Coordinates of C-alpha atoms in Angstrom, one line a residue:
M1 CA -72.6 179.3 9.1
I2 CA -73.2 180.4 5.5
R3 CA -74.2 183.9 6.7
A4 CA -71.1 184.1 8.8
I5 CA -68.8 183.1 5.9
F6 CA -70.3 185.1 3.2
G7 CA -71.1 188.1 5.4
G8 CA -67.5 188.5 6.5
M9 CA -65.8 187.7 3.2
P10 CA -66.8 190.9 1.4
I11 CA -65.4 193.0 4.3
V12 CA -62.1 191.1 4.2
L13 CA -61.9 191.3 0.4
L14 CA -62.8 195.0 0.3
A15 CA -60.2 195.8 3.0
A16 CA -57.5 193.9 0.9
S17 CA -58.6 195.9 -2.2
L18 CA -58.2 199.2 -0.4
Y19 CA -54.8 198.1 0.9
W20 CA -53.5 197.5 -2.6
A21 CA -55.1 200.6 -4.1
L22 CA -54.0 203.1 -1.3
R23 CA -50.9 201.6 0.1
R24 CA -48.0 204.0 -0.1
R25 CA -44.9 202.7 -2.0
P26 CA -41.5 204.2 -2.8
G27 CA -41.2 205.0 -6.5
Q28 CA -43.7 204.2 -9.2
R29 CA -46.7 201.9 -8.6
P30 CA -45.9 198.4 -9.9
A31 CA -47.7 197.3 -13.0
G32 CA -50.8 195.2 -12.3
T33 CA -51.4 196.7 -8.8
L34 CA -54.7 198.3 -9.8
S35 CA -55.8 195.0 -11.5
L36 CA -55.2 193.2 -8.2
S37 CA -57.2 195.8 -6.3
A38 CA -60.0 195.5 -8.9
L39 CA -60.0 191.7 -8.5
L40 CA -60.5 191.9 -4.8
A41 CA -63.2 194.6 -5.0
C42 CA -65.1 192.6 -7.6
F43 CA -65.0 189.5 -5.5
A44 CA -66.3 191.6 -2.6
V45 CA -69.2 192.8 -4.6
S46 CA -69.9 189.3 -5.9
F47 CA -70.0 187.7 -2.5
S48 CA -72.0 190.5 -1.0
A49 CA -75.0 189.1 -2.9
Y50 CA -75.0 186.1 -0.5
Q51 CA -75.6 188.5 2.5
P52 CA -79.4 188.7 3.0
A53 CA -79.5 192.4 3.9
I54 CA -77.5 193.5 0.9
R55 CA -79.4 191.1 -1.4
A56 CA -82.7 192.5 -0.2
I57 CA -81.7 196.1 -1.0
E58 CA -80.6 195.1 -4.5
D59 CA -83.7 193.0 -5.2
S60 CA -85.9 195.9 -4.1
I61 CA -84.9 197.6 -7.3
T62 CA -86.1 194.7 -9.4
P63 CA -86.4 191.0 -8.6
D64 CA -83.1 189.1 -8.9
F65 CA -81.1 192.2 -9.6
S66 CA -78.7 191.0 -6.9
R67 CA -77.9 188.0 -9.2
L68 CA -77.1 190.2 -12.1
I69 CA -74.8 192.3 -9.9
S70 CA -73.1 189.2 -8.4
N71 CA -72.6 187.5 -11.8
S72 CA -71.3 190.6 -13.5
A73 CA -68.9 191.2 -10.6
T74 CA -67.8 187.6 -10.8
L75 CA -66.9 188.0 -14.5
S76 CA -65.1 191.2 -13.8
A77 CA -63.1 189.5 -11.1
A78 CA -62.2 186.7 -13.5
A79 CA -61.0 189.3 -16.0
S80 CA -59.0 191.0 -13.2
V81 CA -57.3 187.7 -12.4
S82 CA -56.3 187.4 -16.0
S83 CA -55.1 191.0 -16.0
V84 CA -52.9 190.4 -12.9
L85 CA -51.3 187.4 -14.5
L86 CA -50.8 189.2 -17.8
Y87 CA -48.8 191.8 -16.1
L88 CA -46.7 189.1 -14.4
N89 CA -46.1 187.2 -17.6
H90 CA -45.5 190.0 -20.1
D91 CA -44.1 193.5 -20.2
T92 CA -46.5 196.4 -19.7
S93 CA -47.2 197.2 -23.4
E94 CA -47.8 193.6 -24.3
A95 CA -50.0 193.0 -21.2
R96 CA -52.2 196.0 -22.1
R97 CA -52.6 194.8 -25.7
R98 CA -53.7 191.3 -24.6
L99 CA -55.9 192.8 -21.9
R100 CA -57.9 194.9 -24.4
W101 CA -59.2 191.8 -26.1
R102 CA -60.3 190.2 -22.8
L103 CA -62.1 193.4 -21.8
R104 CA -64.0 193.5 -25.0
L105 CA -65.2 189.9 -24.4
L106 CA -66.1 190.9 -20.8
A107 CA -68.1 193.9 -22.1
L108 CA -69.9 191.7 -24.6
A109 CA -70.8 189.0 -22.0
V110 CA -72.0 191.5 -19.4
A111 CA -74.0 193.4 -22.0
T112 CA -75.6 190.2 -23.2
M113 CA -76.5 189.3 -19.6
A114 CA -78.0 192.7 -18.9
I115 CA -80.1 192.7 -22.1
A116 CA -81.4 189.1 -21.4
F117 CA -82.1 190.1 -17.8
A118 CA -84.0 193.3 -18.9
I119 CA -86.3 191.5 -21.4
T120 CA -87.2 188.7 -19.0
P121 CA -90.7 189.2 -17.4
R122 CA -90.6 189.4 -13.6
A123 CA -93.1 186.5 -13.4
V124 CA -90.6 184.1 -14.8
M125 CA -87.4 185.3 -13.1
W126 CA -85.3 182.9 -11.0
S127 CA -86.9 183.7 -7.7
A128 CA -90.4 183.4 -9.0
A129 CA -89.5 180.1 -10.7
E130 CA -88.0 178.8 -7.4
L131 CA -91.3 179.6 -5.6
Q132 CA -93.3 177.8 -8.2
G133 CA -90.8 174.8 -8.5
K134 CA -90.4 175.5 -12.2
L135 CA -86.7 176.3 -12.6
D136 CA -86.5 173.9 -15.5
E137 CA -89.1 176.0 -17.4
A138 CA -87.1 179.2 -17.5
P139 CA -87.5 181.3 -20.7
A140 CA -85.0 181.4 -23.5
S141 CA -83.7 184.8 -22.4
L142 CA -82.5 183.4 -19.1
H143 CA -80.8 180.5 -21.0
V144 CA -79.0 183.1 -23.2
Y145 CA -78.0 184.9 -19.9
S146 CA -76.6 181.6 -18.6
V147 CA -74.7 180.8 -21.8
A148 CA -73.1 184.3 -21.9
Y149 CA -72.1 184.0 -18.2
V150 CA -70.8 180.5 -18.4
A151 CA -68.9 181.0 -21.7
Y152 CA -66.9 184.0 -20.5
L153 CA -66.3 182.5 -17.0
G154 CA -65.1 179.3 -18.5
Y155 CA -62.8 181.1 -20.9
A156 CA -61.4 183.4 -18.1
V157 CA -60.8 180.5 -15.6
Y158 CA -59.0 178.5 -18.3
D159 CA -57.0 181.5 -19.2
C160 CA -56.1 182.0 -15.6
L161 CA -55.2 178.4 -15.1
T162 CA -52.8 178.3 -18.1
Q163 CA -51.2 181.6 -17.2
T164 CA -50.8 180.7 -13.6
W165 CA -49.1 177.4 -14.4
T166 CA -46.8 179.0 -16.9
R167 CA -45.7 181.6 -14.4
S168 CA -45.3 179.2 -11.5
R169 CA -42.7 177.2 -13.6
T170 CA -40.4 180.3 -14.0
A171 CA -41.1 182.1 -10.7
T172 CA -37.8 182.6 -8.7
R173 CA -39.3 183.2 -5.2
T174 CA -40.6 180.2 -3.3
S175 CA -43.5 182.2 -1.9
Q176 CA -44.5 183.3 -5.4
R177 CA -44.4 179.7 -6.7
I178 CA -46.6 178.5 -3.8
G179 CA -49.0 181.4 -4.4
L180 CA -49.3 180.8 -8.1
R181 CA -49.9 177.0 -7.6
T182 CA -52.5 177.8 -4.9
T183 CA -54.2 180.1 -7.5
A184 CA -54.1 177.2 -10.0
V185 CA -55.9 174.9 -7.5
G186 CA -58.4 177.7 -7.0
C187 CA -59.0 177.8 -10.8
V188 CA -59.7 174.0 -10.7
F189 CA -62.5 174.6 -8.2
A190 CA -63.8 177.4 -10.4
L191 CA -63.8 175.1 -13.4
V192 CA -65.9 172.7 -11.3
Y193 CA -68.4 175.5 -10.8
T194 CA -68.3 176.4 -14.5
A195 CA -68.9 172.8 -15.5
H196 CA -71.8 172.7 -13.1
K197 CA -73.3 175.8 -14.7
T198 CA -72.8 174.4 -18.2
I199 CA -74.5 171.1 -17.3
N200 CA -77.4 173.0 -15.8
A201 CA -77.8 175.2 -18.9
V202 CA -77.7 172.2 -21.3
A203 CA -80.1 170.3 -19.1
A204 CA -82.5 173.1 -19.1
L205 CA -82.4 173.4 -22.9
L206 CA -83.1 169.6 -23.2
G207 CA -86.0 169.8 -20.7
W208 CA -84.2 168.0 -17.8
T209 CA -84.3 169.1 -14.2
A210 CA -81.6 171.7 -14.0
I211 CA -81.4 171.8 -10.2
P212 CA -82.3 168.6 -8.3
D213 CA -83.7 170.4 -5.3
G214 CA -85.4 173.8 -5.3
R215 CA -84.6 174.5 -1.7
R216 CA -82.1 177.1 -0.7
C217 CA -78.7 175.9 0.6
T218 CA -78.8 175.0 4.3
S219 CA -75.1 174.2 4.5
L220 CA -72.0 174.1 2.3
F221 CA -73.0 170.6 1.0
T222 CA -76.8 170.3 1.4
P223 CA -78.6 170.0 -0.9
V224 CA -75.9 168.3 -2.9
D225 CA -76.2 170.9 -5.6
C226 CA -74.8 173.5 -3.2
A227 CA -71.4 171.8 -3.2
F228 CA -71.0 172.8 -6.8
S229 CA -73.0 176.0 -7.0
V230 CA -71.8 177.6 -3.7
T231 CA -69.0 175.7 -2.0
A232 CA -66.8 175.2 -5.1
P233 CA -66.8 178.9 -6.2
A234 CA -66.3 180.0 -2.6
I235 CA -63.2 177.8 -2.2
G236 CA -62.0 178.9 -5.6
V237 CA -62.3 182.5 -4.7
L238 CA -60.5 181.9 -1.4
L239 CA -57.6 180.0 -3.0
I240 CA -57.3 182.5 -5.9
T241 CA -57.3 185.5 -3.6
A242 CA -54.8 183.9 -1.1
G243 CA -52.6 182.7 -4.0
L244 CA -52.3 186.2 -5.5
T245 CA -52.3 188.3 -2.4
V246 CA -50.6 186.4 0.5
P247 CA -47.1 186.1 -1.1
A248 CA -47.2 189.8 -2.0
A249 CA -48.5 190.8 1.4
L250 CA -45.8 188.6 3.1
W251 CA -43.0 190.3 1.1
P252 CA -42.7 193.4 3.4
L253 CA -42.6 191.0 6.4
T254 CA -39.9 188.8 4.8
Q255 CA -37.9 192.0 4.0
F256 CA -38.2 193.2 7.6
L257 CA -37.0 189.8 8.9
R258 CA -34.1 189.7 6.5
R259 CA -32.9 193.2 7.4
R260 CA -33.2 192.3 11.1
W261 CA -31.2 189.2 10.6
E262 CA -28.5 191.1 8.7
R263 CA -28.3 193.7 11.5
Q264 CA -28.0 191.0 14.1
S265 CA -25.4 189.2 12.1
I266 CA -23.3 192.4 11.9
A267 CA -23.6 192.8 15.7
D268 CA -22.6 189.2 16.3
L269 CA -19.6 189.4 14.0
K270 CA -18.4 192.7 15.5
P271 CA -16.0 191.3 18.3
L272 CA -14.3 188.9 15.9
W273 CA -14.2 191.5 13.0
Q274 CA -12.7 194.2 15.3
D275 CA -9.9 192.0 16.5
F276 CA -9.2 190.8 12.9
T277 CA -9.0 194.3 11.5
A278 CA -7.0 195.6 14.4
A279 CA -4.4 192.9 13.9
L280 CA -4.7 192.9 10.1
P281 CA -5.7 196.4 8.9
E282 CA -4.9 195.4 5.3
I283 CA -7.9 193.1 5.1
V284 CA -10.3 196.1 5.3
L285 CA -11.8 196.7 1.9
E286 CA -11.4 200.1 0.3
T287 CA -14.3 202.5 0.5
D288 CA -15.3 205.5 -1.7
A289 CA -18.1 208.0 -2.1
T290 CA -20.3 205.4 -3.8
T291 CA -20.0 202.7 -1.1
N292 CA -23.4 201.4 -0.1
D293 CA -24.0 201.5 3.7
E294 CA -27.1 199.2 3.6
A295 CA -27.1 196.3 6.0
D296 CA -26.8 193.6 3.3
F297 CA -23.8 195.3 1.7
L298 CA -22.1 195.9 5.0
L299 CA -22.7 192.3 6.1
H300 CA -21.2 191.1 2.8
R301 CA -18.1 193.2 3.4
R302 CA -17.7 191.9 7.0
V303 CA -17.9 188.3 5.9
V304 CA -15.4 188.8 3.1
E305 CA -13.0 190.7 5.4
I306 CA -13.2 188.0 8.1
N307 CA -12.6 185.3 5.6
D308 CA -9.6 187.2 4.2
G309 CA -8.3 187.4 7.8
I310 CA -8.7 183.6 8.3
L311 CA -6.7 183.0 5.1
T312 CA -4.0 185.4 6.3
L313 CA -3.7 183.7 9.7
R314 CA -3.4 180.3 8.2
P315 CA 0.3 179.9 9.0
Y316 CA -0.4 180.6 12.7
R317 CA -3.2 178.0 13.1
S318 CA -1.9 175.9 16.0
L319 CA -2.6 172.1 15.8
A320 CA -1.9 171.8 19.5
V321 CA -4.6 174.4 20.3
Q322 CA -7.1 172.8 18.0
Q323 CA -6.5 169.4 19.6
A324 CA -6.7 170.8 23.2
A325 CA -10.0 172.6 22.3
A326 CA -11.4 169.4 20.6
S327 CA -10.6 167.4 23.7
E328 CA -12.4 169.9 25.9
I329 CA -15.4 169.9 23.6
E330 CA -15.5 166.1 23.6
G331 CA -15.5 166.1 27.4
R332 CA -18.6 168.3 27.2
N333 CA -20.4 166.0 24.7
L334 CA -20.4 168.6 22.0
A335 CA -18.0 166.9 19.6
H336 CA -19.1 166.9 15.9
T337 CA -21.8 169.5 16.6
T338 CA -22.0 172.9 14.9
H339 CA -21.5 174.7 18.2
G340 CA -18.6 172.5 19.2
D341 CA -16.9 173.0 15.8
A342 CA -17.4 176.7 16.1
V343 CA -15.8 176.8 19.6
I344 CA -12.8 174.9 18.3
E345 CA -12.4 177.2 15.3
A346 CA -12.7 180.3 17.5
A347 CA -10.0 178.9 19.9
V348 CA -7.7 178.4 16.9
L349 CA -8.3 181.9 15.5
A350 CA -7.8 183.5 19.0
S351 CA -4.5 181.8 19.4
A352 CA -3.5 182.6 15.8
I353 CA -4.2 186.3 16.4
Q354 CA -2.1 186.3 19.6
A355 CA 0.8 184.5 17.8
M356 CA 0.8 186.9 14.9
R357 CA 0.7 190.0 17.1
A358 CA 3.6 188.6 19.1
G359 CA 5.7 188.0 16.0
A360 CA 5.9 184.3 16.6
E361 CA 7.2 181.9 14.1
P362 CA 4.6 180.2 11.8
E363 CA 3.5 176.8 13.0
A364 CA 5.4 173.8 11.7
E365 CA 2.3 171.8 11.5
Q366 CA -0.8 173.9 10.9
A367 CA -4.3 173.0 12.1
P368 CA -6.7 172.0 9.2
Q369 CA -9.6 174.2 8.1
A370 CA -12.9 174.0 10.0
P371 CA -15.3 171.3 8.9
G372 CA -17.6 172.3 6.0
T373 CA -15.4 175.1 4.7
A374 CA -15.5 173.8 1.1
A375 CA -19.3 173.1 1.3
R376 CA -20.0 176.8 2.3
A377 CA -17.9 178.3 -0.4
G378 CA -19.9 180.8 -2.4
D379 CA -22.9 180.6 -0.1
L380 CA -23.1 183.9 1.7
R381 CA -25.9 183.0 4.1
A382 CA -24.3 179.7 5.1
E383 CA -21.0 181.3 5.6
T384 CA -22.6 184.1 7.7
I385 CA -24.4 181.6 9.9
W386 CA -21.1 179.8 10.5
L387 CA -19.1 182.9 11.2
R388 CA -21.8 184.1 13.6
S389 CA -21.4 180.9 15.6
V390 CA -17.6 181.3 15.6
A391 CA -17.9 185.0 16.6
R392 CA -20.2 184.2 19.5
A393 CA -17.9 181.5 20.7
Y394 CA -14.9 183.9 20.3
A395 CA -16.6 186.5 22.5
A396 CA -18.1 184.2 25.2
S397 CA -16.6 180.7 25.3
D398 CA -14.3 179.8 28.3
V399 CA -12.6 177.3 26.0
V400 CA -11.5 180.2 23.7
R401 CA -10.4 182.3 26.7
T402 CA -8.3 179.4 28.0
A403 CA -6.7 179.0 24.5
S404 CA -5.9 182.7 24.4
R405 CA -4.3 182.7 27.8
E406 CA -2.2 179.6 27.0
A407 CA -1.1 181.2 23.7
T408 CA -0.1 184.4 25.6
M409 CA 1.9 182.4 28.2
L410 CA 3.8 180.5 25.5
E411 CA 4.7 183.8 23.7
T412 CA 6.1 185.2 26.9
V413 CA 8.3 182.2 27.7

């Protein structure tokens, strides 16, 4: 199971990294995009060390070289997380200024680890100590290695946690808030791992048993130490990666769904809008050379024009038609439902258009506005959803057609 998880994870992370680095975008590349790509690539390198084949190749250079590569990539990934969040929380120049300090610390930590690794004799490396059951007797150079690793990782994770929490409180998009809070939870798991590494380092310096069981991990939780040394960082990486990438990856999908909804809304409103503008051409908003023909702009215009038409037709809203339509809707067990209210409103509007076209006198007692009119005021989406229901009923409901025929008959009498 461990091989399946850690074997597939680098491939997924590397694919995500290439997506962010090579994806074509209109205009200039957003600030922080390369940091996100670097984050995913570093995580891919870090977790590749858990794949036996890759680890064997790296360790063929020198024993435990895979650990140095994995730990250095982990620290680089932590720095990349901070970089992404810096670009989210600050303007580009300020983010770069703050990032330079973090990169200097990263270079110092990795250099310290590399030097400590290089001066440690092969006979006392981690793998040799594991075979001999003497992990608690590691040389001072490996303790220095661990201190450098844990110190920077703890700093980076805490930095990530504070920045993520700060940004999540001001994020405007729901998906972004959820993503940032997911990242914060991932940072908590990473802090658990950091605390575990710190305790091990202190225990080794004091002569305690740093790792209770020298066996390799056989599952995500056995031996118990694996829950902290393997599972916690794995969950942390998954949550941090998901939190930072999924909301951004979903953005194109949500934009596509929004545009499709806007185009469908325009199509649904068309029958009602055409009859309104034919009877009331003055409600059509003026256009000029700068008029935007995007779907969201056109939909906004249509909703405004239909509402202007409804206001203009107010004197012709027949209370008798509304009551007759309401009675029919009640007989169909649709009273006080959105669909039933939309059919009644469509019937009233259909009869009002007929009356105005025929030059009829305004109604002595006008039908009241549709339910929820005041609550929808200023909410474009809610108003669009309501008018779509009215427009569909206007085009297809037999109740509306009956109201239109009766209104026509009354006009000819």
